[in-house]
Structure formats: structure tokens, C-alpha cells
mmCIF file of C-alpha atoms in Angstrom:
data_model
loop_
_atom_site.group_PDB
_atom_site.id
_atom_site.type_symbol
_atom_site.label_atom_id
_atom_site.label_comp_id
_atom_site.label_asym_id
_atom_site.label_seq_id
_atom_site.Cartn_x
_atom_site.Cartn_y
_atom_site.Cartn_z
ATOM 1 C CA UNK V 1 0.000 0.000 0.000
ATOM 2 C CA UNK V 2 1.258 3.447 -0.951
ATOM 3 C CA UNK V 3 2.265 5.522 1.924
ATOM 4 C CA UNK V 4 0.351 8.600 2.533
ATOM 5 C CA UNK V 5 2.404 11.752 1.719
ATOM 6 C CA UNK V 6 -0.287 14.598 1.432
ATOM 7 C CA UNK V 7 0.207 17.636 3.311
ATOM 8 C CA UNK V 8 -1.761 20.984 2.913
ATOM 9 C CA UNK V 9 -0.980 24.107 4.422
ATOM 10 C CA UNK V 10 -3.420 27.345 4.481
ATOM 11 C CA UNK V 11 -1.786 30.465 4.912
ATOM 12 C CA UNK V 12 -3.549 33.923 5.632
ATOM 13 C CA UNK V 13 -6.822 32.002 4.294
ATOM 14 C CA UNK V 14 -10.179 33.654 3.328
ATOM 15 C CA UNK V 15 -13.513 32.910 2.038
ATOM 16 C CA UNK V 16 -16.139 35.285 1.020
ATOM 17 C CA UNK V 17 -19.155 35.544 -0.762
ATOM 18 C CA UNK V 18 -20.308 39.390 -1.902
ATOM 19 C CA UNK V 19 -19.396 41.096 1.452
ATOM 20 C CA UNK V 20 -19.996 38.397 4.114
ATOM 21 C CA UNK V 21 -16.441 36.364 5.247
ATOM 22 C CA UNK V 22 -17.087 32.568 5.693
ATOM 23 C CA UNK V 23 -13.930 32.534 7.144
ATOM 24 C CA UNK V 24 -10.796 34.630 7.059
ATOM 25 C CA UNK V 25 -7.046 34.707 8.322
ATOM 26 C CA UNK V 26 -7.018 30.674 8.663
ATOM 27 C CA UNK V 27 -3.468 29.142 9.163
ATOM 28 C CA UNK V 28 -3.668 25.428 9.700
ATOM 29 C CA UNK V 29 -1.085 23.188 8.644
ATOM 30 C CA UNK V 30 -2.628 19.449 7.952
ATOM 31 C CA UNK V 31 0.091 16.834 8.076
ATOM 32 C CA UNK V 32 0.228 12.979 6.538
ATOM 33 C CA UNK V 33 -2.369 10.772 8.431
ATOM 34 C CA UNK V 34 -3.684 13.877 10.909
ATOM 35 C CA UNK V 35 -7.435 13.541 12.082
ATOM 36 C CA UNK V 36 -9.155 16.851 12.006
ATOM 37 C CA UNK V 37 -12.929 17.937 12.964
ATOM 38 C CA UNK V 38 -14.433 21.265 11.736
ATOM 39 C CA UNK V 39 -16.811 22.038 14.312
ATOM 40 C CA UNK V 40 -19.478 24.851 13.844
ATOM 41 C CA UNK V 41 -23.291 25.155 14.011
ATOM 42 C CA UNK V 42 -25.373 24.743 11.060
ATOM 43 C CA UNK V 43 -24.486 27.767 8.201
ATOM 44 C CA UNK V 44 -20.894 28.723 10.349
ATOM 45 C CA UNK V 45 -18.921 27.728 6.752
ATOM 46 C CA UNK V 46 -18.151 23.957 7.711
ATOM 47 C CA UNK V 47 -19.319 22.865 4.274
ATOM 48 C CA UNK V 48 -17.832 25.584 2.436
ATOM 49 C CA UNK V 49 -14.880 25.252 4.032
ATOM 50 C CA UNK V 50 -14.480 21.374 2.657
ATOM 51 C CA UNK V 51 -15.119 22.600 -1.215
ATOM 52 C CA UNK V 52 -12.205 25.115 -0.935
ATOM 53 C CA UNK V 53 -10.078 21.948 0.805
ATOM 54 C CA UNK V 54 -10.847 20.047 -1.724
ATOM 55 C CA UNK V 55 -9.964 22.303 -4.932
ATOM 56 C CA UNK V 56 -13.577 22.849 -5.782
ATOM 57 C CA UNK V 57 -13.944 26.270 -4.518
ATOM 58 C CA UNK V 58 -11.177 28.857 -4.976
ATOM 59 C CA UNK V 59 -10.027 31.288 -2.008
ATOM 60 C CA UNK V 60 -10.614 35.275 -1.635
ATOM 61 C CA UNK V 61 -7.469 35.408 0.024
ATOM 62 C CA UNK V 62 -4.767 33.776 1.079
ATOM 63 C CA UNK V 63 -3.072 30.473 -0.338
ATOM 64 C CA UNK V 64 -3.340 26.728 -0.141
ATOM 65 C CA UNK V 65 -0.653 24.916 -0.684
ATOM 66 C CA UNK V 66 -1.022 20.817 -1.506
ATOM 67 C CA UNK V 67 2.480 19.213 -1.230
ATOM 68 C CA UNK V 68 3.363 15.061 -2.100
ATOM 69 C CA UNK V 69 6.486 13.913 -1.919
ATOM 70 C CA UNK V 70 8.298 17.079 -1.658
ATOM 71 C CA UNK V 71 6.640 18.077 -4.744
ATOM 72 C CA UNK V 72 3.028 21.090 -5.125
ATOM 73 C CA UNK V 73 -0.099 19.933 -6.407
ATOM 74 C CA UNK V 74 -1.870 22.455 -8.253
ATOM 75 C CA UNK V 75 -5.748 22.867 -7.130
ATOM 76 C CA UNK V 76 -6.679 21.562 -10.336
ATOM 77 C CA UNK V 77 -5.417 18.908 -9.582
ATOM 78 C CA UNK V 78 -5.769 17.583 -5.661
ATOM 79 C CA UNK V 79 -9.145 16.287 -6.610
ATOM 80 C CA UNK V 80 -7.169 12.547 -7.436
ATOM 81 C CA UNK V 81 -6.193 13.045 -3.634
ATOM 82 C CA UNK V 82 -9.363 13.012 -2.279
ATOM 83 C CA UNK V 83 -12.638 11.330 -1.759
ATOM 84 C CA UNK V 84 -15.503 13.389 0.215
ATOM 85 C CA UNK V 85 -18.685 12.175 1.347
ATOM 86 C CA UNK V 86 -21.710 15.272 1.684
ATOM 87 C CA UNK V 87 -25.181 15.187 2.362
ATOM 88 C CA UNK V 88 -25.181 17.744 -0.490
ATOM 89 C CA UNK V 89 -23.552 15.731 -2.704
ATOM 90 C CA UNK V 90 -26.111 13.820 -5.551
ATOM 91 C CA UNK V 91 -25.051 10.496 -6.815
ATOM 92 C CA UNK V 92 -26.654 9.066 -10.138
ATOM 93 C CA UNK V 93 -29.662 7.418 -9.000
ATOM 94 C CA UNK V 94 -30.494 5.415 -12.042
ATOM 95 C CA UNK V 95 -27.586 3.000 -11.474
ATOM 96 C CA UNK V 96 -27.751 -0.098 -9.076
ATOM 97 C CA UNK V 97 -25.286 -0.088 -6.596
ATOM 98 C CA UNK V 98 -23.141 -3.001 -8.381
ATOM 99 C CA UNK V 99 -23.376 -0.035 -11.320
ATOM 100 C CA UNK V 100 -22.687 2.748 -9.176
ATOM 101 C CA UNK V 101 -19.126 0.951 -7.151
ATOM 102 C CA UNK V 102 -18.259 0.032 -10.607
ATOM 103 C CA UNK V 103 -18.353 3.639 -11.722
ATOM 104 C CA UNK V 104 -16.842 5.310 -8.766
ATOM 105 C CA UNK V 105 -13.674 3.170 -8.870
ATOM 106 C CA UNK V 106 -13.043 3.896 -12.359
ATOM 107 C CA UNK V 107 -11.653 7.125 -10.970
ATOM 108 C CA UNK V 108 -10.513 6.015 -7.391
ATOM 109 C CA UNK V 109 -8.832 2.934 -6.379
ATOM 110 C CA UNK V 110 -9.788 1.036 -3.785
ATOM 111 C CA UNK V 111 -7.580 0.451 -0.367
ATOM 112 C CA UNK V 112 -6.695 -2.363 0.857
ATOM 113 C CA UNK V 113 -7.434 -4.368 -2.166
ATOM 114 C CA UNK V 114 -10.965 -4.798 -1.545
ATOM 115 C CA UNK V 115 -12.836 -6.041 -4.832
ATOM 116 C CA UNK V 116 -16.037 -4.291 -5.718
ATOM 117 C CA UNK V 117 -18.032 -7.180 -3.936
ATOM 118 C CA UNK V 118 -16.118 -6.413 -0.893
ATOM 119 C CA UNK V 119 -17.205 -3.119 -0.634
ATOM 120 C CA UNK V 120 -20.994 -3.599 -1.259
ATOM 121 C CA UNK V 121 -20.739 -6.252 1.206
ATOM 122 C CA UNK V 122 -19.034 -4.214 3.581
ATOM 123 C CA UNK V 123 -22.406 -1.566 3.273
ATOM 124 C CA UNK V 124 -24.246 -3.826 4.891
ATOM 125 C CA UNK V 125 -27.604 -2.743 3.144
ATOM 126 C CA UNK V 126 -30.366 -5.025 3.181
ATOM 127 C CA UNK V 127 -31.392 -6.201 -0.004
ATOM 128 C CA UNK V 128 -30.563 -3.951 -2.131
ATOM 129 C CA UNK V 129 -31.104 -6.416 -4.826
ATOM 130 C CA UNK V 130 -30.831 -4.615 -8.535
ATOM 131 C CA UNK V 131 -32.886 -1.795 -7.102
ATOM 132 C CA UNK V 132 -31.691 1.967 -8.394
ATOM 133 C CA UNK V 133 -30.272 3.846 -6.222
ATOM 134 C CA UNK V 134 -33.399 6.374 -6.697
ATOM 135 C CA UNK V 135 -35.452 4.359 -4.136
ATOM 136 C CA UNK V 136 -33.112 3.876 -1.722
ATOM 137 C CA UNK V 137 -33.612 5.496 1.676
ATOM 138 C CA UNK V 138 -31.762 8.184 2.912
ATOM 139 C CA UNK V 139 -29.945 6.092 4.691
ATOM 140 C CA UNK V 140 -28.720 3.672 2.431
ATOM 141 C CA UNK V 141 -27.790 6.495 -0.027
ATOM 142 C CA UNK V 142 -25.752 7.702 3.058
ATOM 143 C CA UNK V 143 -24.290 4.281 3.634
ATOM 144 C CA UNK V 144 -23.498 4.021 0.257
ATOM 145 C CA UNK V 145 -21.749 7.428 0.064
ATOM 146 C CA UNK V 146 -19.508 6.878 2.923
ATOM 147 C CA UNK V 147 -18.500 3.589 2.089
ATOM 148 C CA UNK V 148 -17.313 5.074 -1.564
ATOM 149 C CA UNK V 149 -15.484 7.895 0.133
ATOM 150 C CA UNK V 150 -13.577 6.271 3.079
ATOM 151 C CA UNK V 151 -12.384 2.866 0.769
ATOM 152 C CA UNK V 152 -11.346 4.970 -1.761
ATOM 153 C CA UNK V 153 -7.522 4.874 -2.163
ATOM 154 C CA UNK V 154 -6.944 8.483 -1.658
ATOM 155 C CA UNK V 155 -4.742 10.578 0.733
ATOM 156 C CA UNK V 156 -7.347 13.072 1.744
ATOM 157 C CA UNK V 157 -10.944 11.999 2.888
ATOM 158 C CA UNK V 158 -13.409 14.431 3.544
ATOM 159 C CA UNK V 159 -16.748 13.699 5.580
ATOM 160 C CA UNK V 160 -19.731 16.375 5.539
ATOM 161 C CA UNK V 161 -21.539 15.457 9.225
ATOM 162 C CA UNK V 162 -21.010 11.467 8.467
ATOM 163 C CA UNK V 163 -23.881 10.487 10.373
ATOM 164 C CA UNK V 164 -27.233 12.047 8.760
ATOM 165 C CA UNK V 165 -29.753 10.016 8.029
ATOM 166 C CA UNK V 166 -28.419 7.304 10.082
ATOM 167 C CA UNK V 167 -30.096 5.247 12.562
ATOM 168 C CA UNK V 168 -28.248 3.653 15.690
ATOM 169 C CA UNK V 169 -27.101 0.944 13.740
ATOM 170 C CA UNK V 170 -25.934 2.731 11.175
ATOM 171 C CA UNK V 171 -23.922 5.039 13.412
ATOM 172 C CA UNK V 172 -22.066 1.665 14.983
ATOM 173 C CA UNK V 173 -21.382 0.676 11.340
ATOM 174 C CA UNK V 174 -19.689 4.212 10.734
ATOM 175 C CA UNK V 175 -17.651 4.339 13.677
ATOM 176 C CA UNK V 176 -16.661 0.331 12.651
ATOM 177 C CA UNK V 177 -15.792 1.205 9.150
ATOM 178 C CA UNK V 178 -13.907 4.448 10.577
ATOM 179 C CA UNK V 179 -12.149 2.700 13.382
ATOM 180 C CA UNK V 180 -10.628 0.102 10.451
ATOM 181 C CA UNK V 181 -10.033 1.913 7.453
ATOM 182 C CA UNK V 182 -9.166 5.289 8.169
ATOM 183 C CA UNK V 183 -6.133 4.781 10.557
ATOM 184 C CA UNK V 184 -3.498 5.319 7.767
ATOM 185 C CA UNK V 185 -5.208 8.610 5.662
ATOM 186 C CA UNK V 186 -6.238 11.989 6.564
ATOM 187 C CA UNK V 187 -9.339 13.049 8.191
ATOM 188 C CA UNK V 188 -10.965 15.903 7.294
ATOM 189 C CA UNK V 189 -14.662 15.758 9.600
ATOM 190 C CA UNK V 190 -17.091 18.276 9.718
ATOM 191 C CA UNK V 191 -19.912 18.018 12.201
ATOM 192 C CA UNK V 192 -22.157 20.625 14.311
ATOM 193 C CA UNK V 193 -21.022 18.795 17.599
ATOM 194 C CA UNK V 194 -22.073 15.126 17.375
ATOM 195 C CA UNK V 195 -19.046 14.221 18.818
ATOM 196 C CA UNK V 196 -19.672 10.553 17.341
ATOM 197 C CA UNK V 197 -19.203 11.700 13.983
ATOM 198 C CA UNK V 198 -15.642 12.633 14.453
ATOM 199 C CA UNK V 199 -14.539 10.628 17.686
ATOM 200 C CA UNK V 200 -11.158 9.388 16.228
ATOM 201 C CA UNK V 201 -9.981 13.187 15.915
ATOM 202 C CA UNK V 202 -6.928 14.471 17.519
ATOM 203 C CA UNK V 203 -7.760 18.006 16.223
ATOM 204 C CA UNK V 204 -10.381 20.521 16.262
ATOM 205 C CA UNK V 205 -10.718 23.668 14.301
ATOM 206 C CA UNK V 206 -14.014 25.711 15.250
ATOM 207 C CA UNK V 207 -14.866 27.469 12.250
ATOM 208 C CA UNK V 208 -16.247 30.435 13.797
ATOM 209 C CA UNK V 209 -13.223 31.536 15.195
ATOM 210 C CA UNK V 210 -11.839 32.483 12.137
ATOM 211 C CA UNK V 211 -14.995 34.881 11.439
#
């Protein structure tokens, strides 16, 4: 397995939109294999915050830098590093689930050498049979969207409040998925306090303190 080499380091960062600061003068170095929360209340920036980590929304000040092996990433560029799973995030609901692992890691590898049935296995949904994702529950889509984003083969994984639209048993299959497959990447949580969405953090950057 390839060793995890991805550090990113904001420096003087800022976010705004029109005239209101989502957040501003953020330094935060994130090192190989760190475990971070983002903690704020609902609309504090924790979500926009993750699309300008992961290249997909540019900064209003400041820089980013993405470093592997000694060597910068451009922004264009860091989304190959990363997997995220977002409640805001759509997947294509006309493919089955065999259809829609298949197409995921066509772009992502998987870790630890799982094979496709592996990972729909390791989802634990119950029957989901050649049924399209469309009429899945919200909780199976969110199963399904974390299990895609934290067996993905990437150096950066990024979780948007991991545990809506989970029961109690889904929230013991998160923290068992977390607790074995995310030791050896870096962990990029964002959650309005649920401290059981981000209990393997070492971390903790409060978003509103940088308002």
C-alpha cells in the first residue's frame, strides 16, 4: 500500500461571498495521516470550508498549498487526492449499486485491495437487490456514500456530518468502518457537535473563530 504523503498548508486564508467572510485569516497546517474535525453550528462555513479543501472552490485570500512527496499539487489537480462524502452531494440514482461501485472506482482505487463485492458487502444494506439507487432510503444512499469515500484509495478523505440520516445501527457501522479503514489517511470531519461523527480526531478547528 502506498504511503500517505499529502500535506496541505493554508496560509492567511479567506472565504467570502459578496461582502460576508465565511472565514478569514485561517493558518492550519494538515500533516500525513492527521485527524481533524471542523466544528461549527449549522451555516458557520463547515461545508464551504471542505469545497475550498478540496480544490472545488477557490479562495478570496490567502493560499493553499497541496504538497506530495516534496513536490506542489496544483488545485486543479488535488481532486485525485481526495474522496468526500456530503449530504449535499447527488449520486446518479439510475444505477444499481453493483453499477454505481463500478463507476466510482473507475476514478478512485480502492484500499486495501478490496474487490467491488467487498465493498458492497461491507455496506451492509439489506437487499438492495438490482434496485436503483433512486429508491433507496436516505440512509442507504448515506451508507453508500460513505462507504465510496472512506475505501477509496486516496490521501485526503473528507466527511460532511457522516452520520445524517443514520439510525443507531448505522452510526455503529460508521464508527466500525472508521475505526478500520481510516487509521493510515487523513481526516478531514465536519460536524455541528455530534461528537460521534468525528470521535477518532486528535484536532479541532471551530470554524467560527476564524470569522
Amino acid at each position: 500500500m502506498e504511503t500517505k504523503t499529502l500535506s496541505i498548508e493554508f496560509n492567511n486564508a479567506g472565504k467570502k461571498f459578496f461582502r460576508n467572510w465565511i472565514f478569514k485569516n485561517l493558518n492550519l497546517q494538515i500533516k500525513p495521516q492527521n485527524k481533524i474535525s471542523v466544528l461549527g453550528p449549522n451555516g458557520s462555513g463547515k461545508s464551504t470550508f471542505l469545497q475550498v479543501l478540496s480544490g472545488y472552490e477557490s479562495l478570496s485570500t490567502g493560499s493553499i498549498i497541496y504538497q506530495k512527496n516534496g513536490k506542489d499539487i496544483p488545485r486543479e489537480n488535488i481532486f485525485s487526492h481526495v474522496s468526500i462524502a456530503a449530504p449535499y452531494l447527488e449520486m446518479i440514482e439510475e444505477f444499481t449499486l453493483e453499477e454505481a461501485v463500478h463507476f466510482h472506482f473507475k476514478f478512485k482505487g480502492a484500499s486495501h485491495d478490496l474487490k467491488h463485492l467487498d465493498i458492497i458487502q461491507l455496506m451492509e444494506l439489506k437487499n438492495p437487490g438490482n434496485k436503483v439507487i433512486k429508491y433507496y432510503s436516505s440512509g442507504m444512499k448515506q451508507r453508500t456514500k460513505l462507504a465510496l469515500a472512506i475505501l477509496s484509495e486516496v490521501d485526503l478523505v473528507l466527511l460532511d456530518e457522516p452520520l445524517s440520516n443514520l439510525d443507531k445501527a448505522g452510526e455503529q457501522w460508521y464508527r466500525n468502518l472508521a475505526e478500520k479503514y481510516l487509521k493510515d489517511k487523513t481526516v478531514i470531519v465536519c460536524s455541528n457537535q455530534n461528537e460521534s461523527e468525528y470521535f477518532f480526531c486528535e484536532k479541532t478547528v471551530r470554524i467560527t473563530d476564524y470569522q
